[in-house]
């Protein structure tokens, strides 16, 4: 075996190893990005009543799409501009404002119903607007992840192809994890079947805590 053949074998093995390592890195990134979407999905499952199969799929699908779209936007922005720091500086604050807004509204509505003399469990109806806002709030940090793609894939060929493969993996991972979270939330919400307002208040508190966690996580390394 000539030195050229040995080099070719080593080169092929190295490329395969790098491909596997990249897939693993992308998958772990998808899991990390999906944590907040999972928690919000649990909350949605708790507070939204009588979800049809279509609406139940819309929630995790929305989170999956946003988690996939944001990184590819960030990738193409960083592709054209070498240094962008403004998103990294404000993304967590935008997420906090959006989640506090939705969570605060849920707490207000739930408390108002709880204070009423003849409390009737009026189920919270599915709101596509709220779900879209949640999708934006839980995926803004994914925009910054897209900025890292140009660095992450600089040693491989077809960088744009890898970027699209990455967002596909991230989107599918988020969808599946969010779907699981929604199912868990529906089961938990059944415990509050006669007290819909209680579930709404608890869900609002959870959303606000998620917003706070996102902000704290931007400055301090958290174990979750």
JSON list of C-alpha atoms in Angstrom, two decimals:
[
{"chain": "A", "resi": 1, "resn": "UNK", "atom": "CA", "xyz": [0.00, 0.00, 0.00]},
{"chain": "A", "resi": 2, "resn": "UNK", "atom": "CA", "xyz": [1.47, 3.32, -1.07]},
{"chain": "A", "resi": 3, "resn": "UNK", "atom": "CA", "xyz": [1.60, 6.44, 1.06]},
{"chain": "A", "resi": 4, "resn": "UNK", "atom": "CA", "xyz": [-1.05, 7.97, -1.20]},
{"chain": "A", "resi": 5, "resn": "UNK", "atom": "CA", "xyz": [-3.43, 5.08, -0.51]},
{"chain": "A", "resi": 6, "resn": "UNK", "atom": "CA", "xyz": [-2.80, 5.35, 3.23]},
{"chain": "A", "resi": 7, "resn": "UNK", "atom": "CA", "xyz": [-3.49, 9.07, 3.06]},
{"chain": "A", "resi": 8, "resn": "UNK", "atom": "CA", "xyz": [-6.72, 8.47, 1.16]},
{"chain": "A", "resi": 9, "resn": "UNK", "atom": "CA", "xyz": [-7.92, 5.91, 3.73]},
{"chain": "A", "resi": 10, "resn": "UNK", "atom": "CA", "xyz": [-7.09, 8.23, 6.62]},
{"chain": "A", "resi": 11, "resn": "UNK", "atom": "CA", "xyz": [-8.80, 11.11, 4.82]},
{"chain": "A", "resi": 12, "resn": "UNK", "atom": "CA", "xyz": [-11.98, 9.08, 4.27]},
{"chain": "A", "resi": 13, "resn": "UNK", "atom": "CA", "xyz": [-12.05, 7.91, 7.92]},
{"chain": "A", "resi": 14, "resn": "UNK", "atom": "CA", "xyz": [-11.49, 11.46, 9.14]},
{"chain": "A", "resi": 15, "resn": "UNK", "atom": "CA", "xyz": [-14.31, 12.84, 6.99]},
{"chain": "A", "resi": 16, "resn": "UNK", "atom": "CA", "xyz": [-16.70, 10.17, 8.22]},
{"chain": "A", "resi": 17, "resn": "UNK", "atom": "CA", "xyz": [-15.71, 10.87, 11.82]},
{"chain": "A", "resi": 18, "resn": "UNK", "atom": "CA", "xyz": [-16.26, 14.60, 11.31]},
{"chain": "A", "resi": 19, "resn": "UNK", "atom": "CA", "xyz": [-19.66, 13.94, 9.75]},
{"chain": "A", "resi": 20, "resn": "UNK", "atom": "CA", "xyz": [-20.77, 11.82, 12.72]},
{"chain": "A", "resi": 21, "resn": "UNK", "atom": "CA", "xyz": [-19.38, 14.40, 15.16]},
{"chain": "A", "resi": 22, "resn": "UNK", "atom": "CA", "xyz": [-21.27, 17.19, 13.38]},
{"chain": "A", "resi": 23, "resn": "UNK", "atom": "CA", "xyz": [-24.52, 15.24, 13.40]},
{"chain": "A", "resi": 24, "resn": "UNK", "atom": "CA", "xyz": [-24.10, 14.60, 17.13]},
{"chain": "A", "resi": 25, "resn": "UNK", "atom": "CA", "xyz": [-23.32, 18.28, 17.80]},
{"chain": "A", "resi": 26, "resn": "UNK", "atom": "CA", "xyz": [-26.36, 19.38, 15.79]},
{"chain": "A", "resi": 27, "resn": "UNK", "atom": "CA", "xyz": [-28.62, 16.90, 17.60]},
{"chain": "A", "resi": 28, "resn": "UNK", "atom": "CA", "xyz": [-27.41, 18.10, 21.02]},
{"chain": "A", "resi": 29, "resn": "UNK", "atom": "CA", "xyz": [-27.99, 21.70, 19.89]},
{"chain": "A", "resi": 30, "resn": "UNK", "atom": "CA", "xyz": [-31.53, 20.72, 18.88]},
{"chain": "A", "resi": 31, "resn": "UNK", "atom": "CA", "xyz": [-32.18, 19.18, 22.29]},
{"chain": "A", "resi": 32, "resn": "UNK", "atom": "CA", "xyz": [-30.84, 22.28, 24.05]},
{"chain": "A", "resi": 33, "resn": "UNK", "atom": "CA", "xyz": [-32.94, 24.64, 21.94]},
{"chain": "A", "resi": 34, "resn": "UNK", "atom": "CA", "xyz": [-36.05, 22.48, 22.46]},
{"chain": "A", "resi": 35, "resn": "UNK", "atom": "CA", "xyz": [-36.01, 22.66, 26.26]},
{"chain": "A", "resi": 36, "resn": "UNK", "atom": "CA", "xyz": [-38.00, 25.89, 26.48]},
{"chain": "A", "resi": 37, "resn": "UNK", "atom": "CA", "xyz": [-40.39, 24.78, 23.72]},
{"chain": "A", "resi": 38, "resn": "UNK", "atom": "CA", "xyz": [-40.99, 21.57, 25.69]},
{"chain": "A", "resi": 39, "resn": "UNK", "atom": "CA", "xyz": [-41.86, 23.50, 28.86]},
{"chain": "A", "resi": 40, "resn": "UNK", "atom": "CA", "xyz": [-44.20, 25.86, 26.99]},
{"chain": "A", "resi": 41, "resn": "UNK", "atom": "CA", "xyz": [-45.85, 22.88, 25.29]},
{"chain": "A", "resi": 42, "resn": "UNK", "atom": "CA", "xyz": [-46.55, 21.35, 28.69]},
{"chain": "A", "resi": 43, "resn": "UNK", "atom": "CA", "xyz": [-48.16, 24.63, 29.72]},
{"chain": "A", "resi": 44, "resn": "UNK", "atom": "CA", "xyz": [-50.30, 24.75, 26.57]},
{"chain": "A", "resi": 45, "resn": "UNK", "atom": "CA", "xyz": [-51.44, 21.21, 27.16]},
{"chain": "A", "resi": 46, "resn": "UNK", "atom": "CA", "xyz": [-52.50, 22.20, 30.67]},
{"chain": "A", "resi": 47, "resn": "UNK", "atom": "CA", "xyz": [-54.49, 25.31, 29.83]},
{"chain": "A", "resi": 48, "resn": "UNK", "atom": "CA", "xyz": [-55.99, 24.65, 26.40]},
{"chain": "A", "resi": 49, "resn": "UNK", "atom": "CA", "xyz": [-59.11, 22.50, 26.64]},
{"chain": "A", "resi": 50, "resn": "UNK", "atom": "CA", "xyz": [-60.75, 20.27, 24.05]},
{"chain": "A", "resi": 51, "resn": "UNK", "atom": "CA", "xyz": [-57.83, 20.41, 21.63]},
{"chain": "A", "resi": 52, "resn": "UNK", "atom": "CA", "xyz": [-58.62, 18.73, 18.33]},
{"chain": "A", "resi": 53, "resn": "UNK", "atom": "CA", "xyz": [-55.93, 16.58, 16.72]},
{"chain": "A", "resi": 54, "resn": "UNK", "atom": "CA", "xyz": [-55.25, 19.33, 14.20]},
{"chain": "A", "resi": 55, "resn": "UNK", "atom": "CA", "xyz": [-54.78, 22.01, 16.86]},
{"chain": "A", "resi": 56, "resn": "UNK", "atom": "CA", "xyz": [-52.72, 19.63, 18.98]},
{"chain": "A", "resi": 57, "resn": "UNK", "atom": "CA", "xyz": [-50.32, 19.16, 16.06]},
{"chain": "A", "resi": 58, "resn": "UNK", "atom": "CA", "xyz": [-50.21, 22.90, 15.27]},
{"chain": "A", "resi": 59, "resn": "UNK", "atom": "CA", "xyz": [-48.58, 23.70, 18.63]},
{"chain": "A", "resi": 60, "resn": "UNK", "atom": "CA", "xyz": [-45.44, 21.50, 18.34]},
{"chain": "A", "resi": 61, "resn": "UNK", "atom": "CA", "xyz": [-45.34, 22.10, 14.58]},
{"chain": "A", "resi": 62, "resn": "UNK", "atom": "CA", "xyz": [-45.20, 25.86, 15.19]},
{"chain": "A", "resi": 63, "resn": "UNK", "atom": "CA", "xyz": [-42.34, 25.47, 17.66]},
{"chain": "A", "resi": 64, "resn": "UNK", "atom": "CA", "xyz": [-40.50, 23.13, 15.29]},
{"chain": "A", "resi": 65, "resn": "UNK", "atom": "CA", "xyz": [-40.86, 25.50, 12.33]},
{"chain": "A", "resi": 66, "resn": "UNK", "atom": "CA", "xyz": [-39.69, 28.53, 14.30]},
{"chain": "A", "resi": 67, "resn": "UNK", "atom": "CA", "xyz": [-36.72, 26.62, 15.73]},
{"chain": "A", "resi": 68, "resn": "UNK", "atom": "CA", "xyz": [-35.76, 25.64, 12.18]},
{"chain": "A", "resi": 69, "resn": "UNK", "atom": "CA", "xyz": [-36.38, 28.99, 10.51]},
{"chain": "A", "resi": 70, "resn": "UNK", "atom": "CA", "xyz": [-34.52, 31.16, 13.04]},
{"chain": "A", "resi": 71, "resn": "UNK", "atom": "CA", "xyz": [-31.11, 29.43, 12.69]},
{"chain": "A", "resi": 72, "resn": "UNK", "atom": "CA", "xyz": [-31.22, 29.51, 8.88]},
{"chain": "A", "resi": 73, "resn": "UNK", "atom": "CA", "xyz": [-32.03, 33.23, 9.03]},
{"chain": "A", "resi": 74, "resn": "UNK", "atom": "CA", "xyz": [-29.11, 33.74, 11.40]},
{"chain": "A", "resi": 75, "resn": "UNK", "atom": "CA", "xyz": [-26.87, 31.69, 9.11]},
{"chain": "A", "resi": 76, "resn": "UNK", "atom": "CA", "xyz": [-27.58, 33.77, 6.03]},
{"chain": "A", "resi": 77, "resn": "UNK", "atom": "CA", "xyz": [-27.26, 37.01, 7.99]},
{"chain": "A", "resi": 78, "resn": "UNK", "atom": "CA", "xyz": [-23.84, 35.94, 9.27]},
{"chain": "A", "resi": 79, "resn": "UNK", "atom": "CA", "xyz": [-23.01, 34.70, 5.76]},
{"chain": "A", "resi": 80, "resn": "UNK", "atom": "CA", "xyz": [-23.37, 38.24, 4.49]},
{"chain": "A", "resi": 81, "resn": "UNK", "atom": "CA", "xyz": [-22.10, 40.11, 7.54]},
{"chain": "A", "resi": 82, "resn": "UNK", "atom": "CA", "xyz": [-19.03, 38.99, 9.44]},
{"chain": "A", "resi": 83, "resn": "UNK", "atom": "CA", "xyz": [-19.92, 40.24, 12.95]},
{"chain": "A", "resi": 84, "resn": "UNK", "atom": "CA", "xyz": [-23.36, 40.66, 14.45]},
{"chain": "A", "resi": 85, "resn": "UNK", "atom": "CA", "xyz": [-23.69, 41.08, 18.21]},
{"chain": "A", "resi": 86, "resn": "UNK", "atom": "CA", "xyz": [-26.92, 43.01, 18.61]},
{"chain": "A", "resi": 87, "resn": "UNK", "atom": "CA", "xyz": [-29.16, 39.90, 18.46]},
{"chain": "A", "resi": 88, "resn": "UNK", "atom": "CA", "xyz": [-27.12, 38.09, 21.09]},
{"chain": "A", "resi": 89, "resn": "UNK", "atom": "CA", "xyz": [-27.42, 41.13, 23.37]},
{"chain": "A", "resi": 90, "resn": "UNK", "atom": "CA", "xyz": [-31.21, 41.53, 23.20]},
{"chain": "A", "resi": 91, "resn": "UNK", "atom": "CA", "xyz": [-32.71, 38.17, 22.18]},
{"chain": "A", "resi": 92, "resn": "UNK", "atom": "CA", "xyz": [-33.23, 36.95, 25.77]},
{"chain": "A", "resi": 93, "resn": "UNK", "atom": "CA", "xyz": [-34.90, 40.23, 26.77]},
{"chain": "A", "resi": 94, "resn": "UNK", "atom": "CA", "xyz": [-37.31, 40.01, 23.84]},
{"chain": "A", "resi": 95, "resn": "UNK", "atom": "CA", "xyz": [-38.18, 36.44, 24.88]},
{"chain": "A", "resi": 96, "resn": "UNK", "atom": "CA", "xyz": [-38.78, 37.61, 28.46]},
{"chain": "A", "resi": 97, "resn": "UNK", "atom": "CA", "xyz": [-41.11, 40.43, 27.38]},
{"chain": "A", "resi": 98, "resn": "UNK", "atom": "CA", "xyz": [-43.17, 38.12, 25.15]},
{"chain": "A", "resi": 99, "resn": "UNK", "atom": "CA", "xyz": [-43.48, 35.35, 27.74]},
{"chain": "A", "resi": 100, "resn": "UNK", "atom": "CA", "xyz": [-44.25, 37.78, 30.57]},
{"chain": "A", "resi": 101, "resn": "UNK", "atom": "CA", "xyz": [-46.94, 39.36, 28.40]},
{"chain": "A", "resi": 102, "resn": "UNK", "atom": "CA", "xyz": [-48.65, 36.02, 27.66]},
{"chain": "A", "resi": 103, "resn": "UNK", "atom": "CA", "xyz": [-48.08, 34.63, 31.16]},
{"chain": "A", "resi": 104, "resn": "UNK", "atom": "CA", "xyz": [-49.28, 37.80, 32.82]},
{"chain": "A", "resi": 105, "resn": "UNK", "atom": "CA", "xyz": [-52.46, 37.79, 30.75]},
{"chain": "A", "resi": 106, "resn": "UNK", "atom": "CA", "xyz": [-53.10, 34.17, 31.70]},
{"chain": "A", "resi": 107, "resn": "UNK", "atom": "CA", "xyz": [-52.62, 34.94, 35.40]},
{"chain": "A", "resi": 108, "resn": "UNK", "atom": "CA", "xyz": [-54.88, 38.00, 35.17]},
{"chain": "A", "resi": 109, "resn": "UNK", "atom": "CA", "xyz": [-57.65, 36.09, 33.39]},
{"chain": "A", "resi": 110, "resn": "UNK", "atom": "CA", "xyz": [-57.37, 33.12, 35.74]},
{"chain": "A", "resi": 111, "resn": "UNK", "atom": "CA", "xyz": [-57.36, 35.31, 38.86]},
{"chain": "A", "resi": 112, "resn": "UNK", "atom": "CA", "xyz": [-60.36, 37.27, 37.62]},
{"chain": "A", "resi": 113, "resn": "UNK", "atom": "CA", "xyz": [-62.31, 34.06, 37.16]},
{"chain": "A", "resi": 114, "resn": "UNK", "atom": "CA", "xyz": [-61.11, 32.69, 40.50]},
{"chain": "A", "resi": 115, "resn": "UNK", "atom": "CA", "xyz": [-62.39, 35.77, 42.33]},
{"chain": "A", "resi": 116, "resn": "UNK", "atom": "CA", "xyz": [-65.85, 35.51, 40.80]},
{"chain": "A", "resi": 117, "resn": "UNK", "atom": "CA", "xyz": [-68.50, 34.37, 43.33]},
{"chain": "A", "resi": 118, "resn": "UNK", "atom": "CA", "xyz": [-69.86, 31.58, 41.19]},
{"chain": "A", "resi": 119, "resn": "UNK", "atom": "CA", "xyz": [-66.68, 30.25, 39.66]},
{"chain": "A", "resi": 120, "resn": "UNK", "atom": "CA", "xyz": [-67.40, 28.34, 36.53]},
{"chain": "A", "resi": 121, "resn": "UNK", "atom": "CA", "xyz": [-64.59, 26.51, 34.82]},
{"chain": "A", "resi": 122, "resn": "UNK", "atom": "CA", "xyz": [-64.64, 28.26, 31.47]},
{"chain": "A", "resi": 123, "resn": "UNK", "atom": "CA", "xyz": [-62.01, 26.40, 29.45]},
{"chain": "A", "resi": 124, "resn": "UNK", "atom": "CA", "xyz": [-59.31, 28.48, 27.81]},
{"chain": "A", "resi": 125, "resn": "UNK", "atom": "CA", "xyz": [-59.74, 28.33, 24.05]},
{"chain": "A", "resi": 126, "resn": "UNK", "atom": "CA", "xyz": [-56.91, 27.58, 21.68]},
{"chain": "A", "resi": 127, "resn": "UNK", "atom": "CA", "xyz": [-55.28, 30.78, 20.40]},
{"chain": "A", "resi": 128, "resn": "UNK", "atom": "CA", "xyz": [-53.08, 30.62, 17.30]},
{"chain": "A", "resi": 129, "resn": "UNK", "atom": "CA", "xyz": [-51.84, 34.15, 18.02]},
{"chain": "A", "resi": 130, "resn": "UNK", "atom": "CA", "xyz": [-50.58, 33.10, 21.45]},
{"chain": "A", "resi": 131, "resn": "UNK", "atom": "CA", "xyz": [-48.93, 30.00, 20.03]},
{"chain": "A", "resi": 132, "resn": "UNK", "atom": "CA", "xyz": [-47.16, 32.09, 17.36]},
{"chain": "A", "resi": 133, "resn": "UNK", "atom": "CA", "xyz": [-45.88, 34.53, 19.99]},
{"chain": "A", "resi": 134, "resn": "UNK", "atom": "CA", "xyz": [-44.68, 31.59, 22.07]},
{"chain": "A", "resi": 135, "resn": "UNK", "atom": "CA", "xyz": [-42.94, 30.21, 18.99]},
{"chain": "A", "resi": 136, "resn": "UNK", "atom": "CA", "xyz": [-41.07, 33.47, 18.49]},
{"chain": "A", "resi": 137, "resn": "UNK", "atom": "CA", "xyz": [-40.20, 33.81, 22.19]},
{"chain": "A", "resi": 138, "resn": "UNK", "atom": "CA", "xyz": [-38.77, 30.29, 22.48]},
{"chain": "A", "resi": 139, "resn": "UNK", "atom": "CA", "xyz": [-36.79, 30.43, 19.24]},
{"chain": "A", "resi": 140, "resn": "UNK", "atom": "CA", "xyz": [-35.08, 33.84, 19.28]},
{"chain": "A", "resi": 141, "resn": "UNK", "atom": "CA", "xyz": [-31.96, 32.29, 20.83]},
{"chain": "A", "resi": 142, "resn": "UNK", "atom": "CA", "xyz": [-31.89, 29.89, 17.85]},
{"chain": "A", "resi": 143, "resn": "UNK", "atom": "CA", "xyz": [-31.19, 32.93, 15.66]},
{"chain": "A", "resi": 144, "resn": "UNK", "atom": "CA", "xyz": [-27.86, 33.35, 17.42]},
{"chain": "A", "resi": 145, "resn": "UNK", "atom": "CA", "xyz": [-27.11, 29.65, 16.93]},
{"chain": "A", "resi": 146, "resn": "UNK", "atom": "CA", "xyz": [-27.42, 30.21, 13.19]},
{"chain": "A", "resi": 147, "resn": "UNK", "atom": "CA", "xyz": [-24.59, 32.74, 13.42]},
{"chain": "A", "resi": 148, "resn": "UNK", "atom": "CA", "xyz": [-22.28, 29.92, 14.56]},
{"chain": "A", "resi": 149, "resn": "UNK", "atom": "CA", "xyz": [-22.96, 27.74, 11.53]},
{"chain": "A", "resi": 150, "resn": "UNK", "atom": "CA", "xyz": [-20.38, 29.56, 9.39]},
{"chain": "A", "resi": 151, "resn": "UNK", "atom": "CA", "xyz": [-17.74, 28.72, 12.00]},
{"chain": "A", "resi": 152, "resn": "UNK", "atom": "CA", "xyz": [-19.02, 25.23, 12.82]},
{"chain": "A", "resi": 153, "resn": "UNK", "atom": "CA", "xyz": [-19.02, 24.12, 9.18]},
{"chain": "A", "resi": 154, "resn": "UNK", "atom": "CA", "xyz": [-15.98, 26.01, 7.90]},
{"chain": "A", "resi": 155, "resn": "UNK", "atom": "CA", "xyz": [-13.97, 22.76, 7.71]},
{"chain": "A", "resi": 156, "resn": "UNK", "atom": "CA", "xyz": [-16.51, 20.88, 5.59]},
{"chain": "A", "resi": 157, "resn": "UNK", "atom": "CA", "xyz": [-17.63, 21.15, 1.99]},
{"chain": "A", "resi": 158, "resn": "UNK", "atom": "CA", "xyz": [-21.09, 22.35, 0.98]},
{"chain": "A", "resi": 159, "resn": "UNK", "atom": "CA", "xyz": [-21.55, 24.58, 4.01]},
{"chain": "A", "resi": 160, "resn": "UNK", "atom": "CA", "xyz": [-25.03, 25.69, 2.93]},
{"chain": "A", "resi": 161, "resn": "UNK", "atom": "CA", "xyz": [-26.18, 22.07, 2.59]},
{"chain": "A", "resi": 162, "resn": "UNK", "atom": "CA", "xyz": [-24.98, 21.35, 6.11]},
{"chain": "A", "resi": 163, "resn": "UNK", "atom": "CA", "xyz": [-26.78, 24.42, 7.39]},
{"chain": "A", "resi": 164, "resn": "UNK", "atom": "CA", "xyz": [-30.08, 23.18, 5.91]},
{"chain": "A", "resi": 165, "resn": "UNK", "atom": "CA", "xyz": [-29.48, 19.67, 7.27]},
{"chain": "A", "resi": 166, "resn": "UNK", "atom": "CA", "xyz": [-28.88, 21.23, 10.68]},
{"chain": "A", "resi": 167, "resn": "UNK", "atom": "CA", "xyz": [-32.12, 23.21, 10.77]},
{"chain": "A", "resi": 168, "resn": "UNK", "atom": "CA", "xyz": [-34.04, 20.13, 9.60]},
{"chain": "A", "resi": 169, "resn": "UNK", "atom": "CA", "xyz": [-32.64, 18.10, 12.49]},
{"chain": "A", "resi": 170, "resn": "UNK", "atom": "CA", "xyz": [-33.30, 20.92, 14.95]},
{"chain": "A", "resi": 171, "resn": "UNK", "atom": "CA", "xyz": [-36.85, 21.43, 13.69]},
{"chain": "A", "resi": 172, "resn": "UNK", "atom": "CA", "xyz": [-37.79, 17.74, 13.80]},
{"chain": "A", "resi": 173, "resn": "UNK", "atom": "CA", "xyz": [-36.22, 17.33, 17.25]},
{"chain": "A", "resi": 174, "resn": "UNK", "atom": "CA", "xyz": [-38.14, 20.31, 18.59]},
{"chain": "A", "resi": 175, "resn": "UNK", "atom": "CA", "xyz": [-41.39, 19.07, 17.06]},
{"chain": "A", "resi": 176, "resn": "UNK", "atom": "CA", "xyz": [-41.10, 15.62, 18.66]},
{"chain": "A", "resi": 177, "resn": "UNK", "atom": "CA", "xyz": [-40.05, 16.95, 22.06]},
{"chain": "A", "resi": 178, "resn": "UNK", "atom": "CA", "xyz": [-42.78, 19.60, 22.03]},
{"chain": "A", "resi": 179, "resn": "UNK", "atom": "CA", "xyz": [-45.38, 16.99, 21.05]},
{"chain": "A", "resi": 180, "resn": "UNK", "atom": "CA", "xyz": [-44.32, 14.88, 24.02]},
{"chain": "A", "resi": 181, "resn": "UNK", "atom": "CA", "xyz": [-44.55, 17.96, 26.26]},
{"chain": "A", "resi": 182, "resn": "UNK", "atom": "CA", "xyz": [-48.03, 18.73, 24.99]},
{"chain": "A", "resi": 183, "resn": "UNK", "atom": "CA", "xyz": [-49.22, 15.20, 25.76]},
{"chain": "A", "resi": 184, "resn": "UNK", "atom": "CA", "xyz": [-47.80, 15.48, 29.26]},
{"chain": "A", "resi": 185, "resn": "UNK", "atom": "CA", "xyz": [-49.49, 18.85, 29.72]},
{"chain": "A", "resi": 186, "resn": "UNK", "atom": "CA", "xyz": [-52.86, 17.46, 28.63]},
{"chain": "A", "resi": 187, "resn": "UNK", "atom": "CA", "xyz": [-52.58, 14.70, 31.23]},
{"chain": "A", "resi": 188, "resn": "UNK", "atom": "CA", "xyz": [-51.61, 17.18, 33.94]},
{"chain": "A", "resi": 189, "resn": "UNK", "atom": "CA", "xyz": [-54.40, 19.53, 32.86]},
{"chain": "A", "resi": 190, "resn": "UNK", "atom": "CA", "xyz": [-56.95, 16.80, 33.53]},
{"chain": "A", "resi": 191, "resn": "UNK", "atom": "CA", "xyz": [-56.18, 17.20, 37.23]},
{"chain": "A", "resi": 192, "resn": "UNK", "atom": "CA", "xyz": [-57.54, 20.75, 36.98]},
{"chain": "A", "resi": 193, "resn": "UNK", "atom": "CA", "xyz": [-60.56, 19.84, 34.89]},
{"chain": "A", "resi": 194, "resn": "UNK", "atom": "CA", "xyz": [-62.99, 21.43, 37.39]},
{"chain": "A", "resi": 195, "resn": "UNK", "atom": "CA", "xyz": [-60.72, 24.38, 38.08]},
{"chain": "A", "resi": 196, "resn": "UNK", "atom": "CA", "xyz": [-59.70, 25.65, 34.66]},
{"chain": "A", "resi": 197, "resn": "UNK", "atom": "CA", "xyz": [-58.66, 29.00, 36.11]},
{"chain": "A", "resi": 198, "resn": "UNK", "atom": "CA", "xyz": [-56.15, 27.31, 38.42]},
{"chain": "A", "resi": 199, "resn": "UNK", "atom": "CA", "xyz": [-54.47, 25.63, 35.47]},
{"chain": "A", "resi": 200, "resn": "UNK", "atom": "CA", "xyz": [-54.38, 28.97, 33.68]},
{"chain": "A", "resi": 201, "resn": "UNK", "atom": "CA", "xyz": [-52.71, 30.70, 36.63]},
{"chain": "A", "resi": 202, "resn": "UNK", "atom": "CA", "xyz": [-50.16, 27.90, 37.02]},
{"chain": "A", "resi": 203, "resn": "UNK", "atom": "CA", "xyz": [-49.47, 27.97, 33.29]},
{"chain": "A", "resi": 204, "resn": "UNK", "atom": "CA", "xyz": [-48.95, 31.75, 33.36]},
{"chain": "A", "resi": 205, "resn": "UNK", "atom": "CA", "xyz": [-46.49, 31.45, 36.23]},
{"chain": "A", "resi": 206, "resn": "UNK", "atom": "CA", "xyz": [-44.58, 28.75, 34.34]},
{"chain": "A", "resi": 207, "resn": "UNK", "atom": "CA", "xyz": [-44.30, 30.94, 31.23]},
{"chain": "A", "resi": 208, "resn": "UNK", "atom": "CA", "xyz": [-42.94, 33.85, 33.27]},
{"chain": "A", "resi": 209, "resn": "UNK", "atom": "CA", "xyz": [-40.43, 31.54, 34.99]},
{"chain": "A", "resi": 210, "resn": "UNK", "atom": "CA", "xyz": [-39.30, 30.28, 31.58]},
{"chain": "A", "resi": 211, "resn": "UNK", "atom": "CA", "xyz": [-38.74, 33.89, 30.49]},
{"chain": "A", "resi": 212, "resn": "UNK", "atom": "CA", "xyz": [-36.69, 34.59, 33.61]},
{"chain": "A", "resi": 213, "resn": "UNK", "atom": "CA", "xyz": [-34.72, 31.38, 33.05]},
{"chain": "A", "resi": 214, "resn": "UNK", "atom": "CA", "xyz": [-33.88, 32.47, 29.48]},
{"chain": "A", "resi": 215, "resn": "UNK", "atom": "CA", "xyz": [-32.55, 35.82, 30.70]},
{"chain": "A", "resi": 216, "resn": "UNK", "atom": "CA", "xyz": [-30.56, 34.31, 33.58]},
{"chain": "A", "resi": 217, "resn": "UNK", "atom": "CA", "xyz": [-29.19, 31.63, 31.25]},
{"chain": "A", "resi": 218, "resn": "UNK", "atom": "CA", "xyz": [-27.82, 34.33, 28.96]},
{"chain": "A", "resi": 219, "resn": "UNK", "atom": "CA", "xyz": [-25.49, 35.53, 31.74]},
{"chain": "A", "resi": 220, "resn": "UNK", "atom": "CA", "xyz": [-25.01, 32.47, 33.95]},
{"chain": "A", "resi": 221, "resn": "UNK", "atom": "CA", "xyz": [-24.36, 28.87, 32.91]},
{"chain": "A", "resi": 222, "resn": "UNK", "atom": "CA", "xyz": [-27.39, 26.86, 34.03]},
{"chain": "A", "resi": 223, "resn": "UNK", "atom": "CA", "xyz": [-27.53, 23.06, 34.40]},
{"chain": "A", "resi": 224, "resn": "UNK", "atom": "CA", "xyz": [-30.88, 22.95, 32.53]}
]
